[in-house]
Amino acid sequence: MTHIALITGATAGFGLATARKLAEKGYQLILTGRRADRLKELETELYNKFGTKCQTLVFDVRDKEAVFQQIGNLESDWKKIDLLFNNAGLALGRDYFEEADMDDWETMIDTNLKGVIYVTRAILPGMIANKKGHIINMGSIAAKEIYERGNVYCASKHALDALSRSMRVDLLRHGIKVTAIHPGAAETEFSVVRFKGDTDKATAVYEGFQPLEAEDIAETIWFCASRPAHVCINDLEITCTAQANAYLFHKDNG
Ligand code: NDP
Ligand code: 8X3
């Protein structure tokens, strides 16, 4: 039987790599993000490579009305979502608490927390009706520990961790699995976004060690998604070998 997955933030990084992995494994995909051109390119790529059937939905996860409208407008067959990957998210800035930009803080809270709440509520009626489903929430090592100048990004991911554990408890009676995955440093567009297009600053983050790659996370998502029906991975932290916790790295350049 074909499974359907909805991925938020499928235009780059973890979401894009996971779309490719799930397509290879035979999933039908609902690909979402704000960059419509990238979603269309991915849809074509996956169809040509694997014959994957896709729907593309262009919305900002912060826009509650758009989220409910677009997901609500899916044809009934596409509403039977087996796997939701709440991946869309971002960090903006890396500044001391008293210096950080308040608008950046609002954006992180609205995207990393409220976006997950909206998308999850929009897809849940279908999962509850099916009495099964799996929600995978993208946390971070920053959901487990804080680091200097990580303030509101860390807070948004700590809140997401609490939300994920709450979902696990509240959705237990519906047979729905909930997993939180917490990666450390991974080289995607994440740091380019965090440093607002400053690629030198972004590249410097990963100098002197080998970070995780998006494909490492896609493999891990697939592992979580492919466990037998009676097994649920609740919480999974993953870092590259050179990273021991949120702030301790072993770098070649010291
Ligand atoms: P990327 O910047 O490569 O990808 C982020 C994705 O999120 C894009 O597809 C982007 O799509 C989407 N997105 C961002 N904001 C919105 C929005 N408002 N509405 C809809 N989609 C949005 O970063 P990563 O793949 O690295 O990050 C994915 C997730 O993983 C994030 O939640 C991040 O916090 C988390 N994470 C990242 C780590 C890392 O080191 N890279 C480590 C731990 C966790 P578009 O711009 O097209 O809308
Ligand atoms: C992204 C990884 O270490 O910048 O969540 O918080 S980190």
CSV table of C-alpha atoms and ligand atoms in Angstrom, one decimal:
chain,number,residue,atom,x,y,z
A,1,MET,CA,0.0,0.0,0.0
A,2,THR,CA,1.3,3.5,-0.9
A,3,HIS,CA,1.9,5.8,2.0
A,4,ILE,CA,1.5,9.6,1.9
A,5,ALA,CA,3.9,12.0,3.6
A,6,LEU,CA,3.5,15.8,4.0
A,7,ILE,CA,6.8,17.6,4.4
A,8,THR,CA,7.1,21.2,5.4
A,9,GLY,CA,10.2,23.0,4.1
A,10,ALA,CA,10.8,20.6,1.2
A,11,THR,CA,12.6,23.3,-0.8
A,12,ALA,CA,16.0,22.9,0.9
A,13,GLY,CA,18.1,21.1,3.4
A,14,PHE,CA,16.6,18.3,5.5
A,15,GLY,CA,13.1,18.6,3.9
A,16,LEU,CA,14.5,18.3,0.4
A,17,ALA,CA,16.8,15.3,1.3
A,18,THR,CA,13.9,13.6,3.1
A,19,ALA,CA,11.6,14.1,0.1
A,20,ARG,CA,14.2,12.3,-2.1
A,21,LYS,CA,14.6,9.5,0.4
A,22,LEU,CA,10.8,8.9,0.9
A,23,ALA,CA,10.2,9.1,-2.8
A,24,GLU,CA,12.9,6.4,-3.3
A,25,LYS,CA,11.1,4.3,-0.7
A,26,GLY,CA,7.8,4.6,-2.6
A,27,TYR,CA,5.9,7.3,-0.7
A,28,GLN,CA,3.5,9.8,-2.4
A,29,LEU,CA,4.4,13.3,-1.3
A,30,ILE,CA,2.8,16.6,-0.4
A,31,LEU,CA,5.7,19.0,-0.8
A,32,THR,CA,5.3,22.4,0.9
A,33,GLY,CA,7.4,25.6,1.2
A,34,ARG,CA,7.3,29.2,0.1
A,35,ARG,CA,9.5,28.9,-3.0
A,36,ALA,CA,7.1,27.5,-5.6
A,37,ASP,CA,9.8,27.2,-8.3
A,38,ARG,CA,11.8,24.8,-6.2
A,39,LEU,CA,8.8,22.7,-5.3
A,40,LYS,CA,7.9,22.3,-9.0
A,41,GLU,CA,11.5,21.4,-9.9
A,42,LEU,CA,11.5,18.8,-7.1
A,43,GLU,CA,8.1,17.4,-8.2
A,44,THR,CA,9.5,16.9,-11.7
A,45,GLU,CA,12.7,15.4,-10.5
A,46,LEU,CA,10.9,12.8,-8.3
A,47,TYR,CA,8.4,11.9,-11.0
A,48,ASN,CA,11.2,11.4,-13.5
A,49,LYS,CA,13.4,9.4,-11.1
A,50,PHE,CA,10.9,7.3,-9.2
A,51,GLY,CA,7.5,7.9,-10.8
A,52,THR,CA,6.5,9.6,-7.5
A,53,LYS,CA,3.0,11.2,-7.4
A,54,CYS,CA,3.3,14.7,-5.7
A,55,GLN,CA,1.1,17.6,-4.7
A,56,THR,CA,2.8,20.9,-4.1
A,57,LEU,CA,1.4,23.4,-1.7
A,58,VAL,CA,2.9,26.9,-1.5
A,59,PHE,CA,2.3,28.5,1.9
A,60,ASP,CA,4.1,30.2,4.8
A,61,VAL,CA,3.6,28.1,7.9
A,62,ARG,CA,3.1,31.3,9.9
A,63,ASP,CA,-0.1,32.1,7.9
A,64,LYS,CA,-2.7,30.2,9.8
A,65,GLU,CA,-5.5,30.8,7.3
A,66,ALA,CA,-3.3,29.7,4.3
A,67,VAL,CA,-2.2,26.5,6.1
A,68,PHE,CA,-5.8,25.4,6.9
A,69,GLN,CA,-7.1,26.5,3.5
A,70,GLN,CA,-4.4,24.7,1.4
A,71,ILE,CA,-4.5,21.5,3.5
A,72,GLY,CA,-8.3,21.6,3.6
A,73,ASN,CA,-8.4,21.9,-0.2
A,74,LEU,CA,-6.5,18.7,-0.8
A,75,GLU,CA,-8.5,16.0,-2.6
A,76,SER,CA,-9.9,13.4,-0.1
A,77,ASP,CA,-7.4,10.7,-1.1
A,78,TRP,CA,-4.5,13.1,-0.4
A,79,LYS,CA,-5.9,13.9,3.0
A,80,LYS,CA,-5.1,10.4,4.2
A,81,ILE,CA,-1.6,11.5,5.4
A,82,ASP,CA,0.4,8.7,7.0
A,83,LEU,CA,3.5,10.8,7.9
A,84,LEU,CA,3.8,14.5,8.7
A,85,PHE,CA,7.3,15.9,8.9
A,86,ASN,CA,7.2,19.2,10.7
A,87,ASN,CA,10.5,20.4,9.4
A,88,ALA,CA,10.2,24.0,8.3
A,89,GLY,CA,12.1,26.3,10.6
A,90,LEU,CA,14.9,28.7,11.0
A,91,ALA,CA,17.3,30.6,13.1
A,92,LEU,CA,17.8,34.3,12.6
A,93,GLY,CA,20.8,36.1,14.1
A,94,ARG,CA,23.4,35.0,16.6
A,95,ASP,CA,23.5,37.9,19.0
A,96,TYR,CA,23.5,38.6,22.8
A,97,PHE,CA,20.1,38.8,24.4
A,98,GLU,CA,20.2,42.6,24.8
A,99,GLU,CA,21.4,43.2,21.3
A,100,ALA,CA,19.3,40.7,19.2
A,101,ASP,CA,16.6,41.9,16.8
A,102,MET,CA,13.1,41.6,18.3
A,103,ASP,CA,11.6,41.0,14.8
A,104,ASP,CA,13.9,38.0,14.3
A,105,TRP,CA,12.7,36.6,17.6
A,106,GLU,CA,9.0,37.0,16.5
A,107,THR,CA,9.8,35.2,13.2
A,108,MET,CA,11.5,32.3,15.0
A,109,ILE,CA,8.7,31.8,17.4
A,110,ASP,CA,6.0,32.2,14.7
A,111,THR,CA,7.8,29.7,12.4
A,112,ASN,CA,9.3,27.1,14.7
A,113,LEU,CA,6.5,26.9,17.1
A,114,LYS,CA,3.2,28.3,15.8
A,115,GLY,CA,3.8,27.0,12.3
A,116,VAL,CA,4.1,23.5,13.7
A,117,ILE,CA,0.9,23.9,15.7
A,118,TYR,CA,-1.1,25.1,12.7
A,119,VAL,CA,0.1,22.4,10.3
A,120,THR,CA,-0.3,19.7,12.8
A,121,ARG,CA,-3.9,20.7,13.7
A,122,ALA,CA,-4.7,21.0,10.0
A,123,ILE,CA,-3.7,17.4,9.2
A,124,LEU,CA,-4.8,15.7,12.5
A,125,PRO,CA,-8.5,15.1,11.6
A,126,GLY,CA,-7.4,12.7,8.8
A,127,MET,CA,-5.0,10.8,11.1
A,128,ILE,CA,-7.5,10.6,13.9
A,129,ALA,CA,-10.1,9.2,11.5
A,130,ASN,CA,-7.6,6.6,10.2
A,131,LYS,CA,-6.6,5.7,13.9
A,132,LYS,CA,-3.0,5.8,12.9
A,133,GLY,CA,-0.3,8.1,11.6
A,134,HIS,CA,3.2,9.4,12.5
A,135,ILE,CA,4.3,13.0,13.2
A,136,ILE,CA,8.0,13.7,13.2
A,137,ASN,CA,8.9,17.1,14.6
A,138,MET,CA,12.3,18.7,13.8
A,139,GLY,CA,13.8,19.8,17.1
A,140,SER,CA,17.5,20.5,17.5
A,141,ILE,CA,20.4,20.0,19.9
A,142,ALA,CA,19.2,23.5,20.8
A,143,ALA,CA,16.0,22.0,22.1
A,144,LYS,CA,18.0,20.1,24.7
A,145,GLU,CA,20.7,22.6,25.7
A,146,ILE,CA,21.3,26.3,25.3
A,147,TYR,CA,24.4,28.0,23.9
A,148,GLU,CA,25.7,31.5,24.1
A,149,ARG,CA,23.8,33.9,21.8
A,150,GLY,CA,21.3,31.2,20.9
A,151,ASN,CA,18.6,32.6,23.2
A,152,VAL,CA,15.3,32.7,21.4
A,153,TYR,CA,16.2,30.1,18.8
A,154,CYS,CA,17.0,27.7,21.7
A,155,ALA,CA,13.8,28.7,23.5
A,156,SER,CA,11.7,28.1,20.4
A,157,LYS,CA,13.2,24.6,20.0
A,158,HIS,CA,12.9,23.8,23.8
A,159,ALA,CA,9.2,24.8,23.4
A,160,LEU,CA,8.9,22.5,20.4
A,161,ASP,CA,10.4,19.7,22.4
A,162,ALA,CA,7.8,20.2,25.1
A,163,LEU,CA,5.1,20.4,22.4
A,164,SER,CA,6.3,17.2,20.8
A,165,ARG,CA,6.2,15.3,24.1
A,166,SER,CA,2.7,16.8,24.8
A,167,MET,CA,1.5,15.6,21.4
A,168,ARG,CA,2.8,12.1,22.2
A,169,VAL,CA,0.8,12.0,25.4
A,170,ASP,CA,-2.4,13.5,24.0
A,171,LEU,CA,-2.4,11.5,20.7
A,172,LEU,CA,-1.6,8.2,22.4
A,173,ARG,CA,-5.3,7.2,22.5
A,174,HIS,CA,-5.5,7.7,18.7
A,175,GLY,CA,-2.7,5.4,17.9
A,176,ILE,CA,-0.6,8.2,16.4
A,177,LYS,CA,3.2,8.1,16.8
A,178,VAL,CA,5.1,11.2,17.6
A,179,THR,CA,8.9,11.5,17.2
A,180,ALA,CA,11.2,14.5,17.9
A,181,ILE,CA,14.5,14.5,16.2
A,182,HIS,CA,17.3,16.7,17.5
A,183,PRO,CA,20.3,17.2,15.1
A,184,GLY,CA,23.4,19.1,15.9
A,185,ALA,CA,25.3,21.2,13.3
A,186,ALA,CA,24.4,20.3,9.7
A,187,GLU,CA,25.5,22.1,6.6
A,188,THR,CA,22.4,23.2,4.8
A,189,GLU,CA,21.1,26.6,4.0
A,190,PHE,CA,20.5,27.0,7.7
A,191,SER,CA,23.5,29.2,8.5
A,192,VAL,CA,23.1,31.3,5.3
A,193,VAL,CA,19.6,32.1,6.5
A,194,ARG,CA,20.7,32.7,10.1
A,195,PHE,CA,23.4,35.2,8.9
A,196,LYS,CA,21.0,36.7,6.3
A,197,GLY,CA,22.9,35.8,3.2
A,198,ASP,CA,26.4,36.4,4.6
A,199,THR,CA,28.0,33.2,3.1
A,200,ASP,CA,31.4,33.9,4.7
A,201,LYS,CA,29.9,33.8,8.1
A,202,ALA,CA,27.8,30.8,7.2
A,203,THR,CA,30.8,28.8,5.8
A,204,ALA,CA,32.9,29.7,8.9
A,205,VAL,CA,30.4,27.8,11.1
A,206,TYR,CA,31.5,24.5,9.6
A,207,GLU,CA,35.3,25.1,9.4
A,208,GLY,CA,37.6,22.6,10.9
A,209,PHE,CA,35.2,19.7,11.3
A,210,GLN,CA,32.9,17.5,9.2
A,211,PRO,CA,29.3,18.5,10.0
A,212,LEU,CA,26.2,16.4,9.4
A,213,GLU,CA,24.8,16.4,5.9
A,214,ALA,CA,21.1,16.7,5.0
A,215,GLU,CA,21.2,13.1,3.8
A,216,ASP,CA,22.2,11.9,7.3
A,217,ILE,CA,19.0,13.3,8.6
A,218,ALA,CA,16.9,12.0,5.8
A,219,GLU,CA,18.3,8.5,6.6
A,220,THR,CA,17.4,9.0,10.2
A,221,ILE,CA,13.9,10.2,9.3
A,222,TRP,CA,13.5,7.1,7.2
A,223,PHE,CA,14.7,4.9,10.0
A,224,CYS,CA,12.1,6.4,12.4
A,225,ALA,CA,9.3,6.2,9.8
A,226,SER,CA,10.0,2.6,8.8
A,227,ARG,CA,9.8,1.0,12.3
A,228,PRO,CA,7.1,-1.7,12.7
A,229,ALA,CA,3.6,-0.5,13.8
A,230,HIS,CA,4.3,-1.4,17.4
A,231,VAL,CA,7.5,0.7,17.7
A,232,CYS,CA,7.7,4.4,18.2
A,233,ILE,CA,11.0,6.4,18.5
A,234,ASN,CA,10.0,9.2,20.8
A,235,ASP,CA,13.2,11.2,20.9
A,236,LEU,CA,16.4,11.0,19.0
A,237,GLU,CA,19.5,13.2,19.3
A,238,ILE,CA,22.1,13.1,16.5
A,239,THR,CA,25.3,15.0,16.0
A,240,CYS,CA,28.4,14.6,13.8
A,241,THR,CA,31.3,12.8,15.5
A,242,ALA,CA,33.1,16.1,16.1
A,243,GLN,CA,30.3,17.6,18.1
A,244,ALA,CA,29.7,16.3,21.7
A,245,ASN,CA,26.9,18.7,22.8
A,246,ALA,CA,25.4,22.1,21.8
A,247,TYR,CA,28.7,24.0,22.2
A,248,LEU,CA,31.6,21.5,22.3
A,249,PHE,CA,33.3,20.7,19.0
A,250,HIS,CA,36.6,19.1,18.2
A,251,LYS,CA,38.0,21.2,15.4
A,252,ASP,CA,41.1,20.5,13.3
A,253,ASN,CA,42.0,24.2,13.6
A,254,GLY,CA,41.7,24.2,17.4
B,1,NDP,P1,17.3,25.1,5.4
B,1,NDP,O1,17.4,26.6,5.5
B,1,NDP,O2,18.2,24.4,4.4
B,1,NDP,O3,15.8,24.7,5.0
B,1,NDP,C1,14.7,25.3,5.8
B,1,NDP,C2,13.4,25.0,5.1
B,1,NDP,O4,12.3,25.5,5.9
B,1,NDP,C3,13.2,25.5,3.7
B,1,NDP,O5,12.7,24.5,2.9
B,1,NDP,C4,12.3,26.7,3.9
B,1,NDP,O6,11.5,26.8,2.7
B,1,NDP,C5,11.4,26.3,5.0
B,1,NDP,N1,10.9,27.4,5.7
B,1,NDP,C6,11.5,28.3,6.5
B,1,NDP,N2,10.6,29.2,6.9
B,1,NDP,C7,9.4,28.9,6.4
B,1,NDP,C8,8.1,29.4,6.5
B,1,NDP,N3,7.9,30.6,7.2
B,1,NDP,N4,7.1,28.8,5.9
B,1,NDP,C9,7.3,27.7,5.2
B,1,NDP,N5,8.5,27.1,5.1
B,1,NDP,C10,9.6,27.7,5.7
B,1,NDP,O7,17.5,24.6,6.9
B,1,NDP,P2,17.5,23.1,7.4
B,1,NDP,O8,17.1,22.1,6.5
B,1,NDP,O9,18.8,22.9,8.1
B,1,NDP,O10,16.5,23.2,8.6
B,1,NDP,C11,15.3,22.5,8.7
B,1,NDP,C12,14.9,22.4,10.1
B,1,NDP,O11,15.9,21.7,10.9
B,1,NDP,C13,14.6,23.7,10.9
B,1,NDP,O12,13.5,23.5,11.7
B,1,NDP,C14,15.9,23.9,11.7
B,1,NDP,O13,15.7,24.7,12.8
B,1,NDP,C15,16.2,22.5,12.0
B,1,NDP,N6,17.6,22.2,12.4
B,1,NDP,C16,18.7,22.5,11.6
B,1,NDP,C17,20.0,22.2,11.9
B,1,NDP,C18,21.1,22.5,11.1
B,1,NDP,O14,22.3,22.6,11.7
B,1,NDP,N7,21.0,22.7,9.8
B,1,NDP,C19,20.2,21.4,13.1
B,1,NDP,C20,19.1,21.1,13.9
B,1,NDP,C21,17.8,21.5,13.5
B,1,NDP,P3,11.1,28.2,2.0
B,1,NDP,O15,12.2,29.1,2.2
B,1,NDP,O16,11.0,27.8,0.5
B,1,NDP,O17,9.8,28.5,2.5
B,2,8X3,C1,20.6,24.1,14.6
B,2,8X3,C2,21.9,23.6,15.2
B,2,8X3,O1,23.7,24.2,16.9
B,2,8X3,O2,22.9,26.0,15.5
B,2,8X3,O3,19.5,23.8,15.3
B,2,8X3,O4,21.5,25.1,17.2
B,2,8X3,S1,22.5,24.8,16.2
